[in-house]
PDB file of C-alpha atoms in Angstrom:
ATOM      1  CA  UNK A   1     100.590 -63.312  56.052  1.00 63.00           C
ATOM      2  CA  UNK A   2      98.249 -60.503  55.186  1.00 64.00           C
ATOM      3  CA  UNK A   3      98.111 -61.517  51.528  1.00 69.00           C
ATOM      4  CA  UNK A   4      96.580 -64.879  52.418  1.00 69.00           C
ATOM      5  CA  UNK A   5      94.056 -63.118  54.647  1.00 66.00           C
ATOM      6  CA  UNK A   6      92.997 -60.899  51.766  1.00 56.00           C
ATOM      7  CA  UNK A   7      92.631 -63.962  49.512  1.00 60.00           C
ATOM      8  CA  UNK A   8      90.479 -65.736  52.123  1.00 61.00           C
ATOM      9  CA  UNK A   9      88.306 -62.653  52.483  1.00 62.00           C
ATOM     10  CA  UNK A  10      87.792 -62.438  48.723  1.00 63.00           C
ATOM     11  CA  UNK A  11      86.867 -66.135  48.610  1.00 65.00           C
ATOM     12  CA  UNK A  12      84.353 -65.660  51.410  1.00 77.00           C
ATOM     13  CA  UNK A  13      82.717 -62.884  49.385  1.00 85.00           C
ATOM     14  CA  UNK A  14      82.088 -65.403  46.606  1.00 89.00           C
ATOM     15  CA  UNK A  15      80.498 -67.810  49.098  1.00 92.00           C
ATOM     16  CA  UNK A  16      78.336 -64.992  50.440  1.00 93.00           C
ATOM     17  CA  UNK A  17      77.199 -64.053  46.934  1.00 94.00           C
ATOM     18  CA  UNK A  18      76.290 -67.658  46.157  1.00 96.00           C
ATOM     19  CA  UNK A  19      74.322 -67.918  49.428  1.00 95.00           C
ATOM     20  CA  UNK A  20      72.507 -64.673  48.703  1.00 95.00           C
ATOM     21  CA  UNK A  21      71.548 -65.941  45.263  1.00 96.00           C
ATOM     22  CA  UNK A  22      70.341 -69.275  46.663  1.00 97.00           C
ATOM     23  CA  UNK A  23      68.060 -67.510  49.139  1.00 96.00           C
ATOM     24  CA  UNK A  24      66.863 -65.110  46.486  1.00 97.00           C
ATOM     25  CA  UNK A  25      66.018 -67.946  44.080  1.00 98.00           C
ATOM     26  CA  UNK A  26      64.069 -69.765  46.804  1.00 98.00           C
ATOM     27  CA  UNK A  27      62.182 -66.574  47.644  1.00 97.00           C
ATOM     28  CA  UNK A  28      61.331 -65.950  43.980  1.00 98.00           C
ATOM     29  CA  UNK A  29      60.019 -69.521  43.733  1.00 98.00           C
ATOM     30  CA  UNK A  30      57.756 -68.869  46.722  1.00 98.00           C
ATOM     31  CA  UNK A  31      56.651 -65.516  45.305  1.00 97.00           C
ATOM     32  CA  UNK A  32      55.681 -67.168  42.017  1.00 98.00           C
ATOM     33  CA  UNK A  33      53.848 -70.018  43.775  1.00 98.00           C
ATOM     34  CA  UNK A  34      51.873 -67.608  45.966  1.00 97.00           C
ATOM     35  CA  UNK A  35      50.994 -65.398  43.008  1.00 98.00           C
ATOM     36  CA  UNK A  36      49.878 -68.288  40.816  1.00 98.00           C
ATOM     37  CA  UNK A  37      47.704 -69.590  43.648  1.00 97.00           C
ATOM     38  CA  UNK A  38      46.211 -66.157  44.337  1.00 97.00           C
ATOM     39  CA  UNK A  39      45.560 -65.264  40.691  1.00 97.00           C
ATOM     40  CA  UNK A  40      43.959 -68.648  40.037  1.00 97.00           C
ATOM     41  CA  UNK A  41      41.489 -68.059  42.894  1.00 96.00           C
ATOM     42  CA  UNK A  42      40.844 -64.313  42.520  1.00 94.00           C
ATOM     43  CA  UNK A  43      37.989 -63.526  40.160  1.00 93.00           C
ATOM     44  CA  UNK A  44      37.565 -60.442  37.994  1.00 91.00           C
ATOM     45  CA  UNK A  45      34.945 -59.997  35.288  1.00 91.00           C
ATOM     46  CA  UNK A  46      33.696 -63.565  35.721  1.00 94.00           C
ATOM     47  CA  UNK A  47      36.977 -65.478  35.492  1.00 95.00           C
ATOM     48  CA  UNK A  48      40.216 -65.884  37.408  1.00 96.00           C
ATOM     49  CA  UNK A  49      42.876 -63.219  37.033  1.00 96.00           C
ATOM     50  CA  UNK A  50      45.218 -66.008  35.914  1.00 97.00           C
ATOM     51  CA  UNK A  51      42.970 -66.564  32.864  1.00 97.00           C
ATOM     52  CA  UNK A  52      43.986 -63.130  31.593  1.00 96.00           C
ATOM     53  CA  UNK A  53      46.503 -63.662  28.805  1.00 96.00           C
ATOM     54  CA  UNK A  54      48.774 -60.858  29.985  1.00 97.00           C
ATOM     55  CA  UNK A  55      48.948 -62.331  33.487  1.00 97.00           C
ATOM     56  CA  UNK A  56      49.780 -65.900  32.536  1.00 97.00           C
ATOM     57  CA  UNK A  57      52.202 -64.774  29.807  1.00 98.00           C
ATOM     58  CA  UNK A  58      53.978 -62.472  32.253  1.00 98.00           C
ATOM     59  CA  UNK A  59      54.251 -65.260  34.811  1.00 98.00           C
ATOM     60  CA  UNK A  60      55.698 -67.518  32.093  1.00 98.00           C
ATOM     61  CA  UNK A  61      58.307 -64.846  31.299  1.00 98.00           C
ATOM     62  CA  UNK A  62      59.187 -64.548  34.989  1.00 98.00           C
ATOM     63  CA  UNK A  63      59.550 -68.332  35.273  1.00 98.00           C
ATOM     64  CA  UNK A  64      61.809 -68.409  32.216  1.00 98.00           C
ATOM     65  CA  UNK A  65      64.090 -65.737  33.688  1.00 98.00           C
ATOM     66  CA  UNK A  66      64.089 -67.503  37.035  1.00 98.00           C
ATOM     67  CA  UNK A  67      65.170 -70.771  35.417  1.00 98.00           C
ATOM     68  CA  UNK A  68      68.021 -68.966  33.647  1.00 98.00           C
ATOM     69  CA  UNK A  69      69.261 -67.665  37.000  1.00 98.00           C
ATOM     70  CA  UNK A  70      68.866 -71.128  38.514  1.00 98.00           C
ATOM     71  CA  UNK A  71      71.018 -72.588  35.690  1.00 98.00           C
ATOM     72  CA  UNK A  72      73.696 -69.962  36.388  1.00 98.00           C
ATOM     73  CA  UNK A  73      73.504 -70.901  40.078  1.00 98.00           C
ATOM     74  CA  UNK A  74      74.082 -74.591  39.303  1.00 98.00           C
ATOM     75  CA  UNK A  75      76.996 -73.751  36.991  1.00 98.00           C
ATOM     76  CA  UNK A  76      78.527 -71.564  39.686  1.00 97.00           C
ATOM     77  CA  UNK A  77      78.171 -74.342  42.276  1.00 97.00           C
ATOM     78  CA  UNK A  78      79.719 -76.927  39.921  1.00 98.00           C
ATOM     79  CA  UNK A  79      82.711 -74.665  39.272  1.00 97.00           C
ATOM     80  CA  UNK A  80      83.074 -73.866  42.965  1.00 95.00           C
ATOM     81  CA  UNK A  81      83.004 -77.552  43.967  1.00 95.00           C
ATOM     82  CA  UNK A  82      85.602 -78.267  41.256  1.00 97.00           C
ATOM     83  CA  UNK A  83      87.896 -75.748  42.961  1.00 94.00           C
ATOM     84  CA  UNK A  84      87.808 -73.075  40.254  1.00 95.00           C
ATOM     85  CA  UNK A  85      87.762 -69.339  40.867  1.00 93.00           C
ATOM     86  CA  UNK A  86      84.085 -68.439  40.647  1.00 95.00           C
ATOM     87  CA  UNK A  87      84.489 -64.708  41.168  1.00 94.00           C
ATOM     88  CA  UNK A  88      83.021 -63.723  37.779  1.00 96.00           C
ATOM     89  CA  UNK A  89      80.221 -66.311  37.928  1.00 97.00           C
ATOM     90  CA  UNK A  90      79.308 -65.577  41.560  1.00 96.00           C
ATOM     91  CA  UNK A  91      79.319 -61.862  40.765  1.00 96.00           C
ATOM     92  CA  UNK A  92      77.033 -62.320  37.750  1.00 97.00           C
ATOM     93  CA  UNK A  93      74.801 -64.640  39.745  1.00 98.00           C
ATOM     94  CA  UNK A  94      74.426 -62.233  42.629  1.00 97.00           C
ATOM     95  CA  UNK A  95      73.825 -59.276  40.301  1.00 97.00           C
ATOM     96  CA  UNK A  96      71.267 -61.043  38.106  1.00 98.00           C
ATOM     97  CA  UNK A  97      69.389 -62.802  40.906  1.00 98.00           C
ATOM     98  CA  UNK A  98      69.048 -59.600  42.938  1.00 97.00           C
ATOM     99  CA  UNK A  99      67.849 -57.596  39.947  1.00 97.00           C
ATOM    100  CA  UNK A 100      65.443 -60.313  38.888  1.00 98.00           C
ATOM    101  CA  UNK A 101      64.033 -60.461  42.418  1.00 98.00           C
ATOM    102  CA  UNK A 102      63.050 -56.805  42.084  1.00 97.00           C
ATOM    103  CA  UNK A 103      61.386 -57.422  38.722  1.00 98.00           C
ATOM    104  CA  UNK A 104      59.505 -60.543  39.809  1.00 98.00           C
ATOM    105  CA  UNK A 105      58.320 -59.196  43.159  1.00 97.00           C
ATOM    106  CA  UNK A 106      57.201 -55.945  41.538  1.00 96.00           C
ATOM    107  CA  UNK A 107      55.363 -57.773  38.749  1.00 97.00           C
ATOM    108  CA  UNK A 108      53.749 -60.283  41.086  1.00 97.00           C
ATOM    109  CA  UNK A 109      52.718 -57.558  43.499  1.00 96.00           C
ATOM    110  CA  UNK A 110      50.897 -55.845  40.644  1.00 96.00           C
ATOM    111  CA  UNK A 111      48.702 -58.927  40.179  1.00 96.00           C
ATOM    112  CA  UNK A 112      47.672 -58.824  43.827  1.00 95.00           C
ATOM    113  CA  UNK A 113      46.223 -55.338  43.437  1.00 92.00           C
ATOM    114  CA  UNK A 114      45.522 -53.433  46.643  1.00 89.00           C
ATOM    115  CA  UNK A 115      45.630 -56.672  48.613  1.00 87.00           C
ATOM    116  CA  UNK A 116      49.339 -56.897  47.778  1.00 86.00           C
ATOM    117  CA  UNK A 117      50.142 -53.957  50.029  1.00 84.00           C
ATOM    118  CA  UNK A 118      48.882 -55.599  53.193  1.00 89.00           C
ATOM    119  CA  UNK A 119      51.570 -56.842  55.544  1.00 87.00           C
ATOM    120  CA  UNK A 120      50.153 -60.360  55.812  1.00 90.00           C
ATOM    121  CA  UNK A 121      50.661 -61.004  52.085  1.00 93.00           C
ATOM    122  CA  UNK A 122      54.005 -62.732  51.538  1.00 93.00           C
ATOM    123  CA  UNK A 123      54.588 -61.003  48.190  1.00 95.00           C
ATOM    124  CA  UNK A 124      54.367 -57.618  49.908  1.00 94.00           C
ATOM    125  CA  UNK A 125      57.053 -58.599  52.399  1.00 94.00           C
ATOM    126  CA  UNK A 126      59.223 -60.056  49.630  1.00 94.00           C
ATOM    127  CA  UNK A 127      58.866 -56.863  47.596  1.00 94.00           C
ATOM    128  CA  UNK A 128      60.291 -54.962  50.551  1.00 93.00           C
ATOM    129  CA  UNK A 129      62.819 -57.493  51.859  1.00 94.00           C
ATOM    130  CA  UNK A 130      64.351 -58.732  48.607  1.00 94.00           C
ATOM    131  CA  UNK A 131      65.331 -55.178  47.733  1.00 93.00           C
ATOM    132  CA  UNK A 132      68.208 -55.676  50.153  1.00 91.00           C
ATOM    133  CA  UNK A 133      69.733 -58.315  47.862  1.00 92.00           C
ATOM    134  CA  UNK A 134      70.948 -55.587  45.482  1.00 91.00           C
ATOM    135  CA  UNK A 135      72.740 -53.922  48.377  1.00 90.00           C
ATOM    136  CA  UNK A 136      74.016 -56.654  50.721  1.00 86.00           C
ATOM    137  CA  UNK A 137      77.025 -58.692  49.653  1.00 86.00           C
ATOM    138  CA  UNK A 138      78.117 -55.842  47.405  1.00 88.00           C
ATOM    139  CA  UNK A 139      75.858 -53.328  45.696  1.00 92.00           C
ATOM    140  CA  UNK A 140      74.963 -53.829  42.033  1.00 93.00           C
ATOM    141  CA  UNK A 141      77.471 -51.168  41.066  1.00 94.00           C
ATOM    142  CA  UNK A 142      80.241 -53.024  42.903  1.00 93.00           C
ATOM    143  CA  UNK A 143      79.259 -56.212  41.053  1.00 94.00           C
ATOM    144  CA  UNK A 144      79.425 -54.378  37.733  1.00 95.00           C
ATOM    145  CA  UNK A 145      82.845 -52.956  38.602  1.00 94.00           C
ATOM    146  CA  UNK A 146      84.174 -56.432  39.414  1.00 93.00           C
ATOM    147  CA  UNK A 147      82.805 -57.807  36.145  1.00 94.00           C
ATOM    148  CA  UNK A 148      84.327 -54.952  34.143  1.00 95.00           C
ATOM    149  CA  UNK A 149      87.718 -55.704  35.685  1.00 93.00           C
ATOM    150  CA  UNK A 150      87.423 -59.379  34.717  1.00 92.00           C
ATOM    151  CA  UNK A 151      86.309 -58.434  31.225  1.00 92.00           C
ATOM    152  CA  UNK A 152      89.126 -55.919  30.827  1.00 91.00           C
ATOM    153  CA  UNK A 153      86.658 -53.117  30.106  1.00 93.00           C
ATOM    154  CA  UNK A 154      87.244 -51.024  33.242  1.00 87.00           C
ATOM    155  CA  UNK A 155      89.144 -47.794  32.425  1.00 87.00           C
ATOM    156  CA  UNK A 156      92.060 -48.694  34.728  1.00 78.00           C
ATOM    157  CA  UNK A 157      92.375 -52.052  32.929  1.00 68.00           C
ATOM    158  CA  UNK A 158      92.545 -50.514  29.453  1.00 62.00           C
ATOM    159  CA  UNK A 159      95.330 -47.984  30.027  1.00 57.00           C
TER     160      UNK A 159
END
């Protein structure tokens, strides 16, 4: 009946959110790799940009955040394979990975300077394209609403 159809649709949303996160994680990996390569080769004031403490510390922070999202991804996959409802985990994963993609692509783009705004630079395209991840598969605000319902903090859940 229609109730089963609704359930299947909701389950497919969780799959979609996991797929979005997987693609986003892979793209952030590539963004980091390209930026590390570029900043190690690009010279400013006699040394590579990567030698600047701010730059390599910031990249280390980005990598740390990326690994946290990757761990959430693996946990979500494990739960999904075990047959558990992953709605809260998939929602958190999609929300966090999409938001982190904006932070990492913006930060990496900064290290490319003016070169980062040319179309042939992969980080420039990622900066533009990964913005969609906070919209597709449910906007960030939709993800937050779902999480609030699961947490029991949404107004309609408290009254």
